[in-house]
JSON list of C-alpha atoms in Angstrom, two decimals:
[
{"chain": "A", "resi": 79, "resn": "MET", "atom": "CA", "xyz": [-17.64, -81.41, -139.66]},
{"chain": "A", "resi": 80, "resn": "GLU", "atom": "CA", "xyz": [-16.72, -79.46, -136.54]},
{"chain": "A", "resi": 81, "resn": "TYR", "atom": "CA", "xyz": [-17.90, -75.87, -136.00]},
{"chain": "A", "resi": 82, "resn": "TYR", "atom": "CA", "xyz": [-16.35, -73.10, -133.92]},
{"chain": "A", "resi": 83, "resn": "ASN", "atom": "CA", "xyz": [-17.63, -69.66, -132.81]},
{"chain": "A", "resi": 84, "resn": "ASN", "atom": "CA", "xyz": [-14.44, -67.99, -134.07]},
{"chain": "A", "resi": 85, "resn": "ASP", "atom": "CA", "xyz": [-12.54, -67.76, -137.34]},
{"chain": "A", "resi": 86, "resn": "LYS", "atom": "CA", "xyz": [-9.48, -69.70, -136.16]},
{"chain": "A", "resi": 87, "resn": "ARG", "atom": "CA", "xyz": [-10.87, -73.21, -135.48]},
{"chain": "A", "resi": 88, "resn": "GLU", "atom": "CA", "xyz": [-9.81, -72.81, -131.84]},
{"chain": "A", "resi": 89, "resn": "GLY", "atom": "CA", "xyz": [-11.41, -73.40, -128.49]},
{"chain": "A", "resi": 90, "resn": "GLU", "atom": "CA", "xyz": [-14.64, -75.23, -127.87]},
{"chain": "A", "resi": 91, "resn": "VAL", "atom": "CA", "xyz": [-16.32, -77.13, -130.68]},
{"chain": "A", "resi": 92, "resn": "VAL", "atom": "CA", "xyz": [-19.90, -75.78, -130.67]},
{"chain": "A", "resi": 93, "resn": "GLY", "atom": "CA", "xyz": [-21.39, -78.38, -132.99]},
{"chain": "A", "resi": 94, "resn": "THR", "atom": "CA", "xyz": [-20.62, -81.37, -135.13]},
{"chain": "A", "resi": 95, "resn": "GLU", "atom": "CA", "xyz": [-22.26, -83.25, -137.96]},
{"chain": "A", "resi": 96, "resn": "CYS", "atom": "CA", "xyz": [-21.45, -86.10, -140.32]},
{"chain": "A", "resi": 97, "resn": "VAL", "atom": "CA", "xyz": [-21.38, -85.01, -143.95]},
{"chain": "A", "resi": 98, "resn": "ASP", "atom": "CA", "xyz": [-21.38, -86.96, -147.22]},
{"chain": "A", "resi": 99, "resn": "SER", "atom": "CA", "xyz": [-19.26, -84.39, -149.04]},
{"chain": "A", "resi": 100, "resn": "ILE", "atom": "CA", "xyz": [-17.09, -81.38, -148.28]},
{"chain": "A", "resi": 101, "resn": "ASN", "atom": "CA", "xyz": [-19.37, -78.58, -149.38]},
{"chain": "A", "resi": 102, "resn": "GLY", "atom": "CA", "xyz": [-19.71, -75.86, -146.79]},
{"chain": "A", "resi": 103, "resn": "ASN", "atom": "CA", "xyz": [-21.61, -73.38, -148.95]},
{"chain": "A", "resi": 104, "resn": "TRP", "atom": "CA", "xyz": [-23.82, -71.35, -146.61]},
{"chain": "A", "resi": 105, "resn": "GLY", "atom": "CA", "xyz": [-24.22, -68.37, -148.97]},
{"chain": "A", "resi": 106, "resn": "ARG", "atom": "CA", "xyz": [-24.87, -65.35, -146.76]},
{"chain": "A", "resi": 107, "resn": "GLY", "atom": "CA", "xyz": [-25.96, -67.62, -143.92]},
{"chain": "A", "resi": 108, "resn": "LYS", "atom": "CA", "xyz": [-24.18, -69.86, -141.45]},
{"chain": "A", "resi": 109, "resn": "PRO", "atom": "CA", "xyz": [-24.33, -73.38, -140.07]},
{"chain": "A", "resi": 110, "resn": "ASP", "atom": "CA", "xyz": [-27.09, -73.78, -137.47]},
{"chain": "A", "resi": 111, "resn": "GLN", "atom": "CA", "xyz": [-24.53, -74.71, -134.81]},
{"chain": "A", "resi": 112, "resn": "VAL", "atom": "CA", "xyz": [-22.76, -71.31, -134.70]},
{"chain": "A", "resi": 113, "resn": "ASP", "atom": "CA", "xyz": [-23.86, -67.92, -133.37]},
{"chain": "A", "resi": 114, "resn": "ASP", "atom": "CA", "xyz": [-22.50, -65.30, -135.78]},
{"chain": "A", "resi": 115, "resn": "VAL", "atom": "CA", "xyz": [-22.70, -65.29, -139.57]},
{"chain": "A", "resi": 116, "resn": "ASP", "atom": "CA", "xyz": [-19.40, -63.41, -139.84]},
{"chain": "A", "resi": 117, "resn": "ASN", "atom": "CA", "xyz": [-17.34, -65.08, -137.13]},
{"chain": "A", "resi": 118, "resn": "PHE", "atom": "CA", "xyz": [-17.24, -68.85, -137.37]},
{"chain": "A", "resi": 119, "resn": "SER", "atom": "CA", "xyz": [-15.06, -71.61, -138.77]},
{"chain": "A", "resi": 120, "resn": "ALA", "atom": "CA", "xyz": [-15.54, -75.21, -139.83]},
{"chain": "A", "resi": 121, "resn": "LYS", "atom": "CA", "xyz": [-13.14, -78.14, -139.93]},
{"chain": "A", "resi": 122, "resn": "PHE", "atom": "CA", "xyz": [-13.56, -81.37, -141.86]},
{"chain": "A", "resi": 123, "resn": "THR", "atom": "CA", "xyz": [-11.51, -84.32, -140.69]},
{"chain": "A", "resi": 124, "resn": "GLY", "atom": "CA", "xyz": [-11.94, -87.67, -142.32]},
{"chain": "A", "resi": 125, "resn": "ILE", "atom": "CA", "xyz": [-10.69, -90.37, -144.60]},
{"chain": "A", "resi": 126, "resn": "ILE", "atom": "CA", "xyz": [-11.39, -90.19, -148.30]},
{"chain": "A", "resi": 127, "resn": "GLU", "atom": "CA", "xyz": [-9.99, -92.95, -150.47]},
{"chain": "A", "resi": 128, "resn": "PHE", "atom": "CA", "xyz": [-8.35, -92.00, -153.78]},
{"chain": "A", "resi": 129, "resn": "GLU", "atom": "CA", "xyz": [-6.68, -94.02, -156.47]},
{"chain": "A", "resi": 130, "resn": "PRO", "atom": "CA", "xyz": [-2.94, -93.28, -156.67]},
{"chain": "A", "resi": 131, "resn": "GLY", "atom": "CA", "xyz": [-2.12, -90.23, -158.76]},
{"chain": "A", "resi": 132, "resn": "GLU", "atom": "CA", "xyz": [-1.84, -86.47, -158.94]},
{"chain": "A", "resi": 133, "resn": "TYR", "atom": "CA", "xyz": [-4.93, -84.47, -158.09]},
{"chain": "A", "resi": 134, "resn": "GLU", "atom": "CA", "xyz": [-5.91, -80.83, -158.29]},
{"chain": "A", "resi": 135, "resn": "PHE", "atom": "CA", "xyz": [-8.21, -79.49, -155.59]},
{"chain": "A", "resi": 136, "resn": "THR", "atom": "CA", "xyz": [-10.18, -76.25, -155.82]},
{"chain": "A", "resi": 137, "resn": "ALA", "atom": "CA", "xyz": [-11.56, -74.29, -152.88]},
{"chain": "A", "resi": 138, "resn": "PHE", "atom": "CA", "xyz": [-13.94, -71.34, -153.07]},
{"chain": "A", "resi": 139, "resn": "ILE", "atom": "CA", "xyz": [-13.15, -69.55, -149.82]},
{"chain": "A", "resi": 140, "resn": "ASP", "atom": "CA", "xyz": [-15.02, -66.61, -148.33]},
{"chain": "A", "resi": 141, "resn": "ASP", "atom": "CA", "xyz": [-12.73, -64.78, -145.93]},
{"chain": "A", "resi": 142, "resn": "ILE", "atom": "CA", "xyz": [-9.81, -67.04, -144.98]},
{"chain": "A", "resi": 143, "resn": "GLY", "atom": "CA", "xyz": [-9.28, -70.74, -145.52]},
{"chain": "A", "resi": 144, "resn": "GLU", "atom": "CA", "xyz": [-6.86, -73.54, -146.08]},
{"chain": "A", "resi": 145, "resn": "VAL", "atom": "CA", "xyz": [-6.85, -77.12, -147.30]},
{"chain": "A", "resi": 146, "resn": "LEU", "atom": "CA", "xyz": [-4.50, -79.69, -145.78]},
{"chain": "A", "resi": 147, "resn": "ILE", "atom": "CA", "xyz": [-4.03, -83.23, -147.05]},
{"chain": "A", "resi": 148, "resn": "ASP", "atom": "CA", "xyz": [-2.06, -85.62, -144.87]},
{"chain": "A", "resi": 149, "resn": "GLY", "atom": "CA", "xyz": [-0.89, -82.59, -142.87]},
{"chain": "A", "resi": 150, "resn": "ASN", "atom": "CA", "xyz": [0.45, -80.76, -145.94]},
{"chain": "A", "resi": 151, "resn": "LYS", "atom": "CA", "xyz": [-1.08, -77.39, -146.76]},
{"chain": "A", "resi": 152, "resn": "ILE", "atom": "CA", "xyz": [-1.98, -77.34, -150.45]},
{"chain": "A", "resi": 153, "resn": "ILE", "atom": "CA", "xyz": [-4.27, -74.28, -150.41]},
{"chain": "A", "resi": 154, "resn": "GLU", "atom": "CA", "xyz": [-4.16, -71.12, -148.34]},
{"chain": "A", "resi": 155, "resn": "ALA", "atom": "CA", "xyz": [-6.31, -68.20, -149.41]},
{"chain": "A", "resi": 156, "resn": "GLY", "atom": "CA", "xyz": [-7.78, -64.91, -148.33]},
{"chain": "A", "resi": 157, "resn": "TRP", "atom": "CA", "xyz": [-11.08, -63.34, -149.22]},
{"chain": "A", "resi": 158, "resn": "GLN", "atom": "CA", "xyz": [-9.90, -60.94, -151.93]},
{"chain": "A", "resi": 159, "resn": "THR", "atom": "CA", "xyz": [-10.37, -63.29, -154.91]},
{"chain": "A", "resi": 160, "resn": "ALA", "atom": "CA", "xyz": [-10.57, -66.79, -153.50]},
{"chain": "A", "resi": 161, "resn": "TYR", "atom": "CA", "xyz": [-14.35, -67.10, -153.63]},
{"chain": "A", "resi": 162, "resn": "ARG", "atom": "CA", "xyz": [-14.94, -65.59, -157.04]},
{"chain": "A", "resi": 163, "resn": "ASP", "atom": "CA", "xyz": [-12.07, -67.29, -158.86]},
{"chain": "A", "resi": 164, "resn": "GLY", "atom": "CA", "xyz": [-11.40, -70.32, -156.71]},
{"chain": "A", "resi": 165, "resn": "THR", "atom": "CA", "xyz": [-7.98, -71.27, -155.43]},
{"chain": "A", "resi": 166, "resn": "THR", "atom": "CA", "xyz": [-6.29, -74.48, -156.52]},
{"chain": "A", "resi": 167, "resn": "GLY", "atom": "CA", "xyz": [-3.62, -76.73, -155.09]},
{"chain": "A", "resi": 168, "resn": "GLN", "atom": "CA", "xyz": [-2.07, -80.00, -156.19]},
{"chain": "A", "resi": 169, "resn": "ALA", "atom": "CA", "xyz": [-1.32, -83.15, -154.26]},
{"chain": "A", "resi": 170, "resn": "LYS", "atom": "CA", "xyz": [0.27, -86.46, -155.25]},
{"chain": "A", "resi": 171, "resn": "LEU", "atom": "CA", "xyz": [-1.60, -89.19, -153.41]},
{"chain": "A", "resi": 172, "resn": "SER", "atom": "CA", "xyz": [-0.37, -92.72, -152.83]},
{"chain": "A", "resi": 173, "resn": "GLY", "atom": "CA", "xyz": [-3.88, -94.16, -152.93]},
{"chain": "A", "resi": 174, "resn": "LYS", "atom": "CA", "xyz": [-6.06, -96.24, -150.66]}
]
């Protein structure tokens, strides 16, 4: 996971960590690596192996967020309802 001191995932990476799952739930807090609870972003880049098939992904996003798989945006959401209700997107994956 890469962390930025802005909400656009731009500029200098201010911290990194290896994670076992994609679960950036900081509640009302923030990752230790960033300065401001209301002005940071995080980016996960990695390889996750899936069996071939169609998958539905759900993101609970506070403020603004997006999910890209193989460079294709499957979720883009704003803060209005994305956290409470979750936002879903589908992707057909070719597998390992």
